[in-house]
Every structure is written in C-alpha cells, then in structure tokens.
mmCIF file with all atom_site columns, C-alpha atoms in Angstrom:
data_model
loop_
_atom_site.group_PDB
_atom_site.id
_atom_site.type_symbol
_atom_site.label_atom_id
_atom_site.label_alt_id
_atom_site.label_comp_id
_atom_site.label_asym_id
_atom_site.label_entity_id
_atom_site.label_seq_id
_atom_site.pdbx_PDB_ins_code
_atom_site.Cartn_x
_atom_site.Cartn_y
_atom_site.Cartn_z
_atom_site.occupancy
_atom_site.B_iso_or_equiv
_atom_site.pdbx_formal_charge
_atom_site.auth_seq_id
_atom_site.auth_comp_id
_atom_site.auth_asym_id
_atom_site.auth_atom_id
_atom_site.pdbx_PDB_model_num
ATOM 1   C CA . GLY A 1 1   ? 217.389 187.473 221.476 1.00 61.00 ? 1   GLY A CA 1
ATOM 2   C CA . CYS A 1 2   ? 215.235 185.050 219.880 1.00 81.00 ? 2   CYS A CA 1
ATOM 3   C CA . ARG A 1 3   ? 215.322 181.452 220.823 1.00 86.00 ? 3   ARG A CA 1
ATOM 4   C CA . PRO A 1 4   ? 215.163 178.853 218.106 1.00 86.00 ? 4   PRO A CA 1
ATOM 5   C CA . GLU A 1 5   ? 211.896 176.970 217.873 1.00 86.00 ? 5   GLU A CA 1
ATOM 6   C CA . PRO A 1 6   ? 211.947 173.533 219.475 1.00 86.00 ? 6   PRO A CA 1
ATOM 7   C CA . PRO A 1 7   ? 211.846 170.616 217.086 1.00 87.00 ? 7   PRO A CA 1
ATOM 8   C CA . ILE A 1 8   ? 208.306 169.295 216.716 1.00 88.00 ? 8   ILE A CA 1
ATOM 9   C CA . PRO A 1 9   ? 207.965 165.787 215.334 1.00 86.00 ? 9   PRO A CA 1
ATOM 10  C CA . GLU A 1 10  ? 205.858 165.390 212.246 1.00 87.00 ? 10  GLU A CA 1
ATOM 11  C CA . MET A 1 11  ? 202.836 163.204 212.899 1.00 88.00 ? 11  MET A CA 1
ATOM 12  C CA . ARG A 1 12  ? 201.366 161.089 210.140 1.00 90.00 ? 12  ARG A CA 1
ATOM 13  C CA . ILE A 1 13  ? 199.034 158.124 209.936 1.00 90.00 ? 13  ILE A CA 1
ATOM 14  C CA . SER A 1 14  ? 199.924 155.474 207.410 1.00 92.00 ? 14  SER A CA 1
ATOM 15  C CA . GLN A 1 15  ? 197.438 154.397 204.761 1.00 95.00 ? 15  GLN A CA 1
ATOM 16  C CA . GLN A 1 16  ? 197.595 150.836 206.108 1.00 95.00 ? 16  GLN A CA 1
ATOM 17  C CA . VAL A 1 17  ? 196.391 151.971 209.557 1.00 94.00 ? 17  VAL A CA 1
ATOM 18  C CA . VAL A 1 18  ? 193.572 153.971 207.965 1.00 95.00 ? 18  VAL A CA 1
ATOM 19  C CA . ASN A 1 19  ? 192.520 150.941 205.892 1.00 96.00 ? 19  ASN A CA 1
ATOM 20  C CA . GLU A 1 20  ? 192.581 148.638 208.940 1.00 96.00 ? 20  GLU A CA 1
ATOM 21  C CA . VAL A 1 21  ? 190.467 151.054 210.998 1.00 96.00 ? 21  VAL A CA 1
ATOM 22  C CA . ALA A 1 22  ? 188.032 151.474 208.102 1.00 97.00 ? 22  ALA A CA 1
ATOM 23  C CA . ALA A 1 23  ? 187.738 147.689 207.662 1.00 97.00 ? 23  ALA A CA 1
ATOM 24  C CA . LEU A 1 24  ? 187.154 147.213 211.389 1.00 96.00 ? 24  LEU A CA 1
ATOM 25  C CA . LEU A 1 25  ? 184.545 149.971 211.451 1.00 97.00 ? 25  LEU A CA 1
ATOM 26  C CA . HIS A 1 26  ? 182.874 148.528 208.337 1.00 97.00 ? 26  HIS A CA 1
ATOM 27  C CA . SER A 1 27  ? 182.680 145.056 209.870 1.00 96.00 ? 27  SER A CA 1
ATOM 28  C CA . GLY A 1 28  ? 181.355 146.372 213.187 1.00 96.00 ? 28  GLY A CA 1
ATOM 29  C CA . MET A 1 29  ? 178.694 148.532 211.558 1.00 97.00 ? 29  MET A CA 1
ATOM 30  C CA . ASN A 1 30  ? 177.514 145.639 209.368 1.00 96.00 ? 30  ASN A CA 1
ATOM 31  C CA . THR A 1 31  ? 177.196 143.457 212.472 1.00 95.00 ? 31  THR A CA 1
ATOM 32  C CA . VAL A 1 32  ? 175.183 146.152 214.261 1.00 93.00 ? 32  VAL A CA 1
ATOM 33  C CA . PHE A 1 33  ? 172.931 146.649 211.224 1.00 94.00 ? 33  PHE A CA 1
ATOM 34  C CA . SER A 1 34  ? 172.385 142.890 210.967 1.00 92.00 ? 34  SER A CA 1
ATOM 35  C CA . VAL A 1 35  ? 171.336 142.744 214.629 1.00 88.00 ? 35  VAL A CA 1
ATOM 36  C CA . PHE A 1 36  ? 169.021 145.755 214.140 1.00 86.00 ? 36  PHE A CA 1
ATOM 37  C CA . HIS A 1 37  ? 167.515 144.047 211.094 1.00 89.00 ? 37  HIS A CA 1
ATOM 38  C CA . ASP A 1 38  ? 166.886 140.837 213.050 1.00 85.00 ? 38  ASP A CA 1
ATOM 39  C CA . ILE A 1 39  ? 165.302 142.825 215.886 1.00 82.00 ? 39  ILE A CA 1
ATOM 40  C CA . ALA A 1 40  ? 163.053 144.755 213.489 1.00 82.00 ? 40  ALA A CA 1
ATOM 41  C CA . LEU A 1 41  ? 161.900 141.551 211.778 1.00 84.00 ? 41  LEU A CA 1
ATOM 42  C CA . GLY A 1 42  ? 161.228 139.858 215.109 1.00 78.00 ? 42  GLY A CA 1
ATOM 43  C CA . LYS A 1 43  ? 163.665 137.013 214.489 1.00 84.00 ? 43  LYS A CA 1
ATOM 44  C CA . ASP A 1 44  ? 165.066 137.313 218.031 1.00 81.00 ? 44  ASP A CA 1
ATOM 45  C CA . SER A 1 45  ? 162.051 138.070 220.194 1.00 81.00 ? 45  SER A CA 1
ATOM 46  C CA . VAL A 1 46  ? 164.004 138.050 223.477 1.00 85.00 ? 46  VAL A CA 1
ATOM 47  C CA . LEU A 1 47  ? 166.406 140.675 222.154 1.00 84.00 ? 47  LEU A CA 1
ATOM 48  C CA . PHE A 1 48  ? 163.459 142.642 220.747 1.00 84.00 ? 48  PHE A CA 1
ATOM 49  C CA . TYR A 1 49  ? 161.808 142.801 224.162 1.00 87.00 ? 49  TYR A CA 1
ATOM 50  C CA . GLN A 1 50  ? 165.127 143.661 225.844 1.00 88.00 ? 50  GLN A CA 1
ATOM 51  C CA . VAL A 1 51  ? 165.596 146.580 223.452 1.00 86.00 ? 51  VAL A CA 1
ATOM 52  C CA . PHE A 1 52  ? 161.975 147.646 223.940 1.00 88.00 ? 52  PHE A CA 1
ATOM 53  C CA . LEU A 1 53  ? 162.291 147.549 227.726 1.00 94.00 ? 53  LEU A CA 1
ATOM 54  C CA . SER A 1 54  ? 165.627 149.395 227.666 1.00 93.00 ? 54  SER A CA 1
ATOM 55  C CA . LEU A 1 55  ? 164.273 152.161 225.439 1.00 92.00 ? 55  LEU A CA 1
ATOM 56  C CA . TRP A 1 56  ? 161.138 152.429 227.579 1.00 94.00 ? 56  TRP A CA 1
ATOM 57  C CA . ILE A 1 57  ? 163.208 152.789 230.776 1.00 93.00 ? 57  ILE A CA 1
ATOM 58  C CA . ILE A 1 58  ? 165.435 155.389 229.095 1.00 88.00 ? 58  ILE A CA 1
ATOM 59  C CA . SER A 1 59  ? 162.292 157.246 228.024 1.00 91.00 ? 59  SER A CA 1
ATOM 60  C CA . ILE A 1 60  ? 160.925 157.275 231.573 1.00 92.00 ? 60  ILE A CA 1
ATOM 61  C CA . ILE A 1 61  ? 164.236 158.425 233.048 1.00 87.00 ? 61  ILE A CA 1
ATOM 62  C CA . GLY A 1 62  ? 164.567 161.054 230.321 1.00 85.00 ? 62  GLY A CA 1
ATOM 63  C CA . SER A 1 63  ? 161.131 162.443 231.100 1.00 89.00 ? 63  SER A CA 1
ATOM 64  C CA . LEU A 1 64  ? 162.072 162.855 234.769 1.00 89.00 ? 64  LEU A CA 1
ATOM 65  C CA . THR A 1 65  ? 165.298 164.803 234.268 1.00 88.00 ? 65  THR A CA 1
ATOM 66  C CA . ASP A 1 66  ? 167.185 166.909 231.769 1.00 89.00 ? 66  ASP A CA 1
ATOM 67  C CA . PHE A 1 67  ? 170.115 165.702 229.670 1.00 87.00 ? 67  PHE A CA 1
ATOM 68  C CA . THR A 1 68  ? 172.889 167.430 231.638 1.00 92.00 ? 68  THR A CA 1
ATOM 69  C CA . THR A 1 69  ? 171.746 166.026 234.975 1.00 91.00 ? 69  THR A CA 1
ATOM 70  C CA . LEU A 1 70  ? 171.410 162.589 233.426 1.00 86.00 ? 70  LEU A CA 1
ATOM 71  C CA . CYS A 1 71  ? 174.976 162.800 232.055 1.00 90.00 ? 71  CYS A CA 1
ATOM 72  C CA . TYR A 1 72  ? 176.426 163.915 235.403 1.00 93.00 ? 72  TYR A CA 1
ATOM 73  C CA . THR A 1 73  ? 174.530 161.214 237.282 1.00 91.00 ? 73  THR A CA 1
ATOM 74  C CA . SER A 1 74  ? 175.627 158.570 234.777 1.00 91.00 ? 74  SER A CA 1
ATOM 75  C CA . ILE A 1 75  ? 179.277 159.590 235.078 1.00 96.00 ? 75  ILE A CA 1
ATOM 76  C CA . VAL A 1 76  ? 179.115 159.490 238.883 1.00 96.00 ? 76  VAL A CA 1
ATOM 77  C CA . ALA A 1 77  ? 177.441 156.066 238.765 1.00 95.00 ? 77  ALA A CA 1
ATOM 78  C CA . VAL A 1 78  ? 179.958 154.674 236.270 1.00 96.00 ? 78  VAL A CA 1
ATOM 79  C CA . LEU A 1 79  ? 182.855 155.869 238.425 1.00 96.00 ? 79  LEU A CA 1
ATOM 80  C CA . THR A 1 80  ? 181.508 154.814 241.847 1.00 96.00 ? 80  THR A CA 1
ATOM 81  C CA . ILE A 1 81  ? 179.545 151.586 241.316 1.00 95.00 ? 81  ILE A CA 1
ATOM 82  C CA . PRO A 1 82  ? 182.569 149.449 240.286 1.00 95.00 ? 82  PRO A CA 1
ATOM 83  C CA . ALA A 1 83  ? 184.553 150.683 243.305 1.00 95.00 ? 83  ALA A CA 1
ATOM 84  C CA . LEU A 1 84  ? 181.650 149.985 245.665 1.00 95.00 ? 84  LEU A CA 1
ATOM 85  C CA . TYR A 1 85  ? 181.150 146.541 244.148 1.00 94.00 ? 85  TYR A CA 1
ATOM 86  C CA . GLN A 1 86  ? 184.838 145.736 244.541 1.00 95.00 ? 86  GLN A CA 1
ATOM 87  C CA . LYS A 1 87  ? 184.748 146.823 248.188 1.00 95.00 ? 87  LYS A CA 1
ATOM 88  C CA . TYR A 1 88  ? 181.523 144.949 249.092 1.00 96.00 ? 88  TYR A CA 1
ATOM 89  C CA . GLU A 1 89  ? 181.714 142.140 246.525 1.00 95.00 ? 89  GLU A CA 1
ATOM 90  C CA . GLU A 1 90  ? 181.008 139.222 248.883 1.00 95.00 ? 90  GLU A CA 1
ATOM 91  C CA . CYS A 1 91  ? 177.994 140.882 250.492 1.00 95.00 ? 91  CYS A CA 1
ATOM 92  C CA . ILE A 1 92  ? 176.538 141.961 247.138 1.00 95.00 ? 92  ILE A CA 1
ATOM 93  C CA . ASP A 1 93  ? 177.060 138.500 245.630 1.00 96.00 ? 93  ASP A CA 1
ATOM 94  C CA . ARG A 1 94  ? 175.329 136.886 248.625 1.00 96.00 ? 94  ARG A CA 1
ATOM 95  C CA . TYR A 1 95  ? 172.299 139.177 248.250 1.00 96.00 ? 95  TYR A CA 1
ATOM 96  C CA . MET A 1 96  ? 172.215 138.667 244.484 1.00 95.00 ? 96  MET A CA 1
ATOM 97  C CA . ARG A 1 97  ? 172.191 134.870 244.944 1.00 96.00 ? 97  ARG A CA 1
ATOM 98  C CA . PHE A 1 98  ? 169.379 135.246 247.489 1.00 96.00 ? 98  PHE A CA 1
ATOM 99  C CA . ALA A 1 99  ? 167.407 137.481 245.114 1.00 95.00 ? 99  ALA A CA 1
ATOM 100 C CA . TYR A 1 100 ? 167.989 135.078 242.218 1.00 95.00 ? 100 TYR A CA 1
ATOM 101 C CA . LEU A 1 101 ? 166.713 132.102 244.230 1.00 96.00 ? 101 LEU A CA 1
ATOM 102 C CA . ASN A 1 102 ? 163.645 134.080 245.320 1.00 95.00 ? 102 ASN A CA 1
ATOM 103 C CA . LEU A 1 103 ? 163.010 135.116 241.735 1.00 93.00 ? 103 LEU A CA 1
ATOM 104 C CA . GLN A 1 104 ? 163.193 131.490 240.620 1.00 94.00 ? 104 GLN A CA 1
ATOM 105 C CA . MET A 1 105 ? 160.738 130.518 243.362 1.00 94.00 ? 105 MET A CA 1
ATOM 106 C CA . TYR A 1 106 ? 158.277 133.233 242.311 1.00 91.00 ? 106 TYR A CA 1
ATOM 107 C CA . GLU A 1 107 ? 158.696 132.215 238.684 1.00 90.00 ? 107 GLU A CA 1
ATOM 108 C CA . MET A 1 108 ? 157.740 128.622 239.535 1.00 90.00 ? 108 MET A CA 1
ATOM 109 C CA . VAL A 1 109 ? 154.679 129.849 241.474 1.00 89.00 ? 109 VAL A CA 1
ATOM 110 C CA . TYR A 1 110 ? 153.712 132.117 238.562 1.00 87.00 ? 110 TYR A CA 1
ATOM 111 C CA . GLU A 1 111 ? 154.082 129.292 236.039 1.00 87.00 ? 111 GLU A CA 1
ATOM 112 C CA . ARG A 1 112 ? 151.855 126.988 238.108 1.00 86.00 ? 112 ARG A CA 1
ATOM 113 C CA . PHE A 1 113 ? 149.268 129.728 238.619 1.00 86.00 ? 113 PHE A CA 1
ATOM 114 C CA . SER A 1 114 ? 149.266 130.811 234.971 1.00 83.00 ? 114 SER A CA 1
ATOM 115 C CA . ALA A 1 115 ? 149.006 127.191 233.810 1.00 83.00 ? 115 ALA A CA 1
ATOM 116 C CA . LYS A 1 116 ? 145.922 126.684 236.007 1.00 83.00 ? 116 LYS A CA 1
ATOM 117 C CA . CYS A 1 117 ? 144.366 129.921 234.741 1.00 83.00 ? 117 CYS A CA 1
ATOM 118 C CA . PHE A 1 118 ? 145.185 129.028 231.141 1.00 82.00 ? 118 PHE A CA 1
ATOM 119 C CA . HIS A 1 119 ? 143.556 125.609 231.464 1.00 82.00 ? 119 HIS A CA 1
ATOM 120 C CA . ARG A 1 120 ? 140.463 127.105 233.118 1.00 84.00 ? 120 ARG A CA 1
ATOM 121 C CA . ALA A 1 121 ? 140.171 129.776 230.434 1.00 83.00 ? 121 ALA A CA 1
ATOM 122 C CA . ARG A 1 122 ? 140.645 127.187 227.689 1.00 81.00 ? 122 ARG A CA 1
ATOM 123 C CA . ASP A 1 123 ? 137.970 124.937 229.198 1.00 82.00 ? 123 ASP A CA 1
ATOM 124 C CA . LEU A 1 124 ? 135.600 127.913 229.496 1.00 84.00 ? 124 LEU A CA 1
ATOM 125 C CA . VAL A 1 125 ? 136.148 128.861 225.851 1.00 85.00 ? 125 VAL A CA 1
ATOM 126 C CA . ILE A 1 126 ? 135.540 125.271 224.757 1.00 84.00 ? 126 ILE A CA 1
ATOM 127 C CA . GLU A 1 127 ? 132.288 125.165 226.757 1.00 83.00 ? 127 GLU A CA 1
ATOM 128 C CA . VAL A 1 128 ? 131.123 128.467 225.250 1.00 84.00 ? 128 VAL A CA 1
ATOM 129 C CA . LEU A 1 129 ? 131.908 127.241 221.741 1.00 84.00 ? 129 LEU A CA 1
ATOM 130 C CA . LYS A 1 130 ? 130.030 123.951 222.292 1.00 82.00 ? 130 LYS A CA 1
ATOM 131 C CA . GLU A 1 131 ? 126.773 125.590 223.503 1.00 72.00 ? 131 GLU A CA 1
ATOM 132 C CA . PRO A 1 132 ? 125.229 126.777 220.184 1.00 62.00 ? 132 PRO A CA 1
#
C-alpha cells in the first residue's frame, strides 16, 4: 500500500522578526535617500564626481556588450579576482605601492605645472583688463 506522508514542519515567521527587518530596511533606505539627496544638491562634490564617473564607465561598458555577457563576465571576475589576489598578494601589493608613488609624483608635477599656467593666465587676464 500507501505509505504515510512524512511529517513536514510548519514554517512561520514571527511578527517581531518582520518588524525588525522592516525597521532595518526603513533605516537603510532613508540613509541611501539622504546620500542621494546630498549628491543631487552637490553637498559632497567628491562623491558626486565618483558617482558620475562610475555611471559613465558603466555606460561605456554597457554600450560595448550586452547584459548577459556583462553578467557572466562580472560573475567570473567576482569569483576569480579574490582568489588571484590571495595567491599573488605580495606581488600585487608591491606593484600597487609602486603605482601609488608614481601617481603621487605625477600629481605633484601636475600641480606645479597647473599653478604656473594658472598664474600666467591670471596675469594675462589682468593685463587685458587694464588696457582699455
């Protein structure tokens, strides 16, 4: 014959758990909206430019490929990059320090160059304004 059905436990979520999850979600969403508001108003210009640059890069990548390929590539990258970093951590850190020092050097050169150009441009504008 027929076998009796196996006992299946009854699954329920308590109201307290639902309220805690809702409160956590509410708090998180309000924080995100506050950050979005600050970005839109330009209160945090660095974050504004980071968001702008990120969206621009995503737009460029999106125009080069379709969504499915992008998802597959992202999954492969997310699964392999941490393992590769863990395996070659010392070498990667050494190159990153080298790149960071070079970037700082180029930044100092750029600041000196831009300061000279700014002063020359300012002096030129002052001369042009004095002529009439």
